XYZ file of C-alpha atoms in Angstrom:
320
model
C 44.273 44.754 82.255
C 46.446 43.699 79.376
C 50.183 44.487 79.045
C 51.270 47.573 77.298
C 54.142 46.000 75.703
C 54.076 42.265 74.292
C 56.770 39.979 74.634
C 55.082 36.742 73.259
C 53.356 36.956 69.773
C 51.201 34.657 68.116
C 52.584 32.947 64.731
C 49.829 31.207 62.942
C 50.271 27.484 61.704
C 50.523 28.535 58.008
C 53.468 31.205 59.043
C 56.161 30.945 56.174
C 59.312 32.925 57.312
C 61.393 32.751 53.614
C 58.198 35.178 52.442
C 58.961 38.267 54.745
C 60.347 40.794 52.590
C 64.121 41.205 53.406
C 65.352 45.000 54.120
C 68.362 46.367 51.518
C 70.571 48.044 54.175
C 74.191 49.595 53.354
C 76.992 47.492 53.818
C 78.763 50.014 55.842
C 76.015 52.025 57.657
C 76.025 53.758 60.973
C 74.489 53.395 64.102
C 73.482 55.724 66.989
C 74.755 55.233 70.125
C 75.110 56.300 73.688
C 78.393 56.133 75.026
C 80.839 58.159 77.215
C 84.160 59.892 76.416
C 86.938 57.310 76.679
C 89.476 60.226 77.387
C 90.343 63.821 78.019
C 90.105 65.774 75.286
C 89.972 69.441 73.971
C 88.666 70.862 70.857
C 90.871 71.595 68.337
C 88.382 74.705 66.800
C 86.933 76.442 69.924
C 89.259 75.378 72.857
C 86.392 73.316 75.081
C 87.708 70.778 77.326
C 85.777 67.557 77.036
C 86.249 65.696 80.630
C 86.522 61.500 80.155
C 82.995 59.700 81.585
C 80.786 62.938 79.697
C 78.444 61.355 77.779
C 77.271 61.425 73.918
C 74.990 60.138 71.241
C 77.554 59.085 69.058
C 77.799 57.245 65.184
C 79.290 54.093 65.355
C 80.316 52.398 61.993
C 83.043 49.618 60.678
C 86.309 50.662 59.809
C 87.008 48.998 56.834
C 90.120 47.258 55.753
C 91.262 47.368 59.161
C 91.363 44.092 61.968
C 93.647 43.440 64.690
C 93.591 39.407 64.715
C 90.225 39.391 63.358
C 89.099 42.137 65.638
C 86.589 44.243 64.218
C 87.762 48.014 64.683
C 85.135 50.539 64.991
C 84.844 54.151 64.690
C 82.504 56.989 66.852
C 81.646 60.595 65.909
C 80.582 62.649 68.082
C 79.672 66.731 68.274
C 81.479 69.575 70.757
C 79.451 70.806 73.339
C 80.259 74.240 72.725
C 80.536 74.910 68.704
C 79.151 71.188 67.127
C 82.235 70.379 65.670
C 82.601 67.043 64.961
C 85.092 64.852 66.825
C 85.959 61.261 65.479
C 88.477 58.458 67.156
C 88.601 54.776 66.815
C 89.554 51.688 69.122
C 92.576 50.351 69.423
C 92.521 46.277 71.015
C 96.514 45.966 70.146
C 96.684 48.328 73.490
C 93.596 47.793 74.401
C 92.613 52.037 73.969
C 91.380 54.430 72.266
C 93.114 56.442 69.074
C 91.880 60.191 68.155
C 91.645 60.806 64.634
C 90.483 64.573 64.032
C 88.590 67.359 65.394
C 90.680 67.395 69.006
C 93.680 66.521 70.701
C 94.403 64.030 73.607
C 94.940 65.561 77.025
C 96.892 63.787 80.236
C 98.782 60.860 78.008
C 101.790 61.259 80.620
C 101.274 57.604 81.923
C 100.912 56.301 78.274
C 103.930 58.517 76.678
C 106.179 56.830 79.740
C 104.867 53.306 79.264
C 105.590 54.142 75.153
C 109.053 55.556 76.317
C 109.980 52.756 78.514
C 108.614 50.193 76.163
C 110.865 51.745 73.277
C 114.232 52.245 75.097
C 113.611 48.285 75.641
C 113.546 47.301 72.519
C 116.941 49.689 71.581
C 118.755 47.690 74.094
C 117.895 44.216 73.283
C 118.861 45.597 69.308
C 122.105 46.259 70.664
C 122.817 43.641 72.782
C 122.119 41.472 69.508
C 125.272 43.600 67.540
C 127.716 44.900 69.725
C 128.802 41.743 72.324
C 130.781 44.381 74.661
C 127.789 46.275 75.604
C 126.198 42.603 76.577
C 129.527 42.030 78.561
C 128.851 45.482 79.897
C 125.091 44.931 80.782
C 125.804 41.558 81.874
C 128.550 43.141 84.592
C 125.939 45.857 85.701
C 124.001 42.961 86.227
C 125.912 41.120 88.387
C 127.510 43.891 90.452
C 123.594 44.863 91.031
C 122.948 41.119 92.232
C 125.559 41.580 94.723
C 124.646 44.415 96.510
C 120.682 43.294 96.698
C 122.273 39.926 98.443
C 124.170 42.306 100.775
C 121.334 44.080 101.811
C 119.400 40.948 102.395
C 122.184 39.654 104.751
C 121.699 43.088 106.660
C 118.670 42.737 107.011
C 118.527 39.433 108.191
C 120.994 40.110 110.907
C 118.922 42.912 112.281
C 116.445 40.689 112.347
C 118.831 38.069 114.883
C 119.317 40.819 116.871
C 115.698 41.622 117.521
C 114.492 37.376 117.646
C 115.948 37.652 121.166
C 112.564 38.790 122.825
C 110.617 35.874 122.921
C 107.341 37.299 121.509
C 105.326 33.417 120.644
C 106.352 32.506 124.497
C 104.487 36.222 125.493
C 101.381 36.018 123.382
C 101.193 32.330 124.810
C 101.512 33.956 128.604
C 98.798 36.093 128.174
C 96.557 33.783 126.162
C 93.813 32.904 127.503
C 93.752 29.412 128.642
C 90.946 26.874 126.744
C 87.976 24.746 128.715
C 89.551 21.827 128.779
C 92.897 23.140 130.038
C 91.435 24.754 132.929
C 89.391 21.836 134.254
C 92.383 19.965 134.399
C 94.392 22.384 136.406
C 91.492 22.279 138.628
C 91.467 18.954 138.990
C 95.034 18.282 139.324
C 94.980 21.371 142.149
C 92.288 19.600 143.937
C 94.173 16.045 143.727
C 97.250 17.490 145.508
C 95.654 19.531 148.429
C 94.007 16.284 149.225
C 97.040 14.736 149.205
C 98.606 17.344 151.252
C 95.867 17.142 153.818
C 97.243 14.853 157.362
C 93.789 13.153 158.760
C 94.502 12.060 162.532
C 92.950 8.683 163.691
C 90.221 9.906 165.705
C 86.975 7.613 166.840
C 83.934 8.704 166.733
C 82.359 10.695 169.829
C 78.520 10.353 170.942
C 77.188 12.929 172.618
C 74.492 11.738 175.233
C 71.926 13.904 176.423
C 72.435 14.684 180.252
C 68.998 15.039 182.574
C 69.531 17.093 185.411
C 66.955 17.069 188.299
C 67.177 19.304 191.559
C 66.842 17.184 193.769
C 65.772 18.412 197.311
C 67.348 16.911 200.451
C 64.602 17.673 203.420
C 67.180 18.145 205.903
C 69.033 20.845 204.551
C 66.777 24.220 205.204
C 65.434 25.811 201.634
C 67.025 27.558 199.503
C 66.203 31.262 197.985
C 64.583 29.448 195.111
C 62.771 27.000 197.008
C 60.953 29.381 199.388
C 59.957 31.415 196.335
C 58.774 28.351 194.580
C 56.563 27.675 197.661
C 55.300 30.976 198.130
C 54.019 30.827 194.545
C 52.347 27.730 194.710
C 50.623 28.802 198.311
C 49.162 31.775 196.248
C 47.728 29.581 193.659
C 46.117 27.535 195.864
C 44.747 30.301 198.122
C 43.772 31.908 194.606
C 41.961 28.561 193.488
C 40.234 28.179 196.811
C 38.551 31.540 196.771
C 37.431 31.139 192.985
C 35.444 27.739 194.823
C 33.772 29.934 197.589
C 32.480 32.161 195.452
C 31.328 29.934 193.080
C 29.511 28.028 195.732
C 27.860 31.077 197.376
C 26.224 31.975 193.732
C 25.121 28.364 192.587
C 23.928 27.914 196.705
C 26.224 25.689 197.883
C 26.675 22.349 195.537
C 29.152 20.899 198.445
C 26.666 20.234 201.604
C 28.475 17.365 203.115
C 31.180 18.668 205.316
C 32.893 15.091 205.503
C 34.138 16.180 201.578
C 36.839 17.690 203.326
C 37.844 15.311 204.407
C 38.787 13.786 200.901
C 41.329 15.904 200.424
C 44.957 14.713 200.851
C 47.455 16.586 202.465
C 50.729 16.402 200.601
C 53.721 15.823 202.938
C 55.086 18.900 203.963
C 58.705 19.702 203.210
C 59.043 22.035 206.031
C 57.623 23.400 209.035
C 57.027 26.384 207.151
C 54.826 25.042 204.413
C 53.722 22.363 206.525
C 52.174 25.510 209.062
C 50.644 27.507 205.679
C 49.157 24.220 204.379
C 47.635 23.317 207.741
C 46.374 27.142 207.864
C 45.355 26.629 204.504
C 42.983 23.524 205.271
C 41.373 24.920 208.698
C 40.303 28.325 206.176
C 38.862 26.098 203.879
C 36.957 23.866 206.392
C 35.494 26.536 208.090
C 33.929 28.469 204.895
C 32.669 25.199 203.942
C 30.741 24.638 207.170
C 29.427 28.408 207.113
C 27.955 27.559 203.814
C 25.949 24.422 204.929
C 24.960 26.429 207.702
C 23.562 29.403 205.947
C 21.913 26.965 203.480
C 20.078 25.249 206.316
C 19.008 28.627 207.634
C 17.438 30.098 204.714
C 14.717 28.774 202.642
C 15.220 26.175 199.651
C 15.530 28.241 196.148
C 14.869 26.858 192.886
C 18.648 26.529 192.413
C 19.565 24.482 196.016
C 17.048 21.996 194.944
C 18.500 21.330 191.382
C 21.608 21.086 193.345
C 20.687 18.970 196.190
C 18.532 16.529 193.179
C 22.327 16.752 191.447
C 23.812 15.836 195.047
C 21.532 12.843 195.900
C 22.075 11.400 192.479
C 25.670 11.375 193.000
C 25.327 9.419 196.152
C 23.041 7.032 195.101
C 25.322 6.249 192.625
């Protein structure tokens, strides 16, 4: 899609500028503008009040004859709002303003009408300071006397000032300013150096701790103790326990032990006391005599398929 609005035309090689026809334009002519009121102003026909900022289409044109140091001056006309009267002014670069020529008057020029004022009584003194050399003396005393009493206040000042400097307010900002990094890590350090330092470390050597065995040891002359007896009694039970588990077991496989000399194997641990010594010996004849009732109720009934694998197992054993 093409632009609406060209920026960039096209001048063809043979394009002769000096053959353009040149416009004849007034010297002086006038422009239209849009610009905003530079002041407050009222109508001088119908009374409106035309606020500063409202804005206009104005005229603009040169004012002829008229420069301030080669600064063009230039004049606007512009229309009431209310009844289209037509309100003209000018600028003014020597004060850098605005001047109202006809159709309304300025409104508000306090601040300019005391800067006028000021800048006028000014220029009456100096005059007169120039002709008359008492009224110099006179300013010159004024002058003076008004030097001396701004000096005195400063000296007032300054000794309130004294009086207050005795709260130390740098050393009370730097109490309660926080300390940096750095700073802290040394105070740590140097806190840690010294309690070292303060610490008293006795001369003491070195202690090894051995590990201590203790073993009861059990004198057979002295009778048993509590313990003792109950240790006894619980080991009789076991082995009363253990020796039942065998019966049975040998009454259901049919008697794997047929040899009543096996008995005989078994070692008798020395007895401690007459009291164990009497339940191990009671012990042994129980055992003995179930064993015997075995081989004889194996010999008395008839071979099973069972009491020959076990007497095959048996003779293999003893040929071995």
């Amino acid at each position: 899609m093409s632009e609406r609005k060209v920026l960039n035309k096209y001048y063809p090689p043979d394009f002769d500028p000096s053959k353009i026809p040149r416009m004849k334009l007034a010297k002086n002519r006038q422009y239209t503008v849009r610009l905003m009121a530079p002041f407050n102003m009222r109508c001088a026909t119908c009374g409106e009040y035309i606020y500063k900022g409202k804005k206009f289409n104005a005229r603009k044109e040169d004012v002829e004859n008229e420069d301030y140091l080669g600064i063009r001056i230039y004049r606007f006309y512009i229309k009431c709002t209310r009844c289209l009267q037509e309100i003209s002014f000018k600028t003014d670069p020597k004060n850098t303003d605005y001047e109202i020529e006809a159709g309304a008057t300025r409104n508000f020029m306090a601040l300019k009408l005391a800067e006028e004022q000021a800048k006028r009584e000014e220029e009456e003194q100096k005059e007169e300071e120039a002709n008359n050399p008492m009224k110099l003396l006179e300013y010159r005393t004024e002058q003076s006397r008004q030097e001396i009493e701004q000096l005195e206040n400063l000296e007032e000042l300054k000794e309130l000032n004294r009086r207050q400097q005795a709260v130390d307010y740098e050393g009370m900002l730097r109490q309660y300013q926080p300390e940096t990094v750095e700073e802290r890590k040394a105070r740590e350090e140097k806190e840690d150096n010294d309690f070292i330092k303060s610490v008293k470390f006795n001369n003491c050597s070195k202690k090894v701790v051995a590990e201590e065995i203790i073993e009861d040891v059990i004198d057979e002359d002295e009778p048993p103790s509590k313990c003792s007896r109950i240790e006894s009694l619980t080991q009789k039970t076991s082995d009363k326990s253990d020796s039942i588990k065998k019966h049975s077991w040998n009454r259901s496989v049919g008697g794997l032990i047929t040899k009543p000399a096996l008995a005989n194997l078994v070692r008798s641990k020395k007895p401690e006391s007459a009291e164990t010594s009497k339940f191990t010996t009671e012990a042994l004849s129980k055992s003995n005599n179930a064993a015997e009732s075995n081989t004889k109720s194996t010999k008395d009934k008839p071979a099973s398929g069972l009491s020959l694998l076990a007497g095959y197992s048996s003779s293999d054993s003893s040929d071995s």
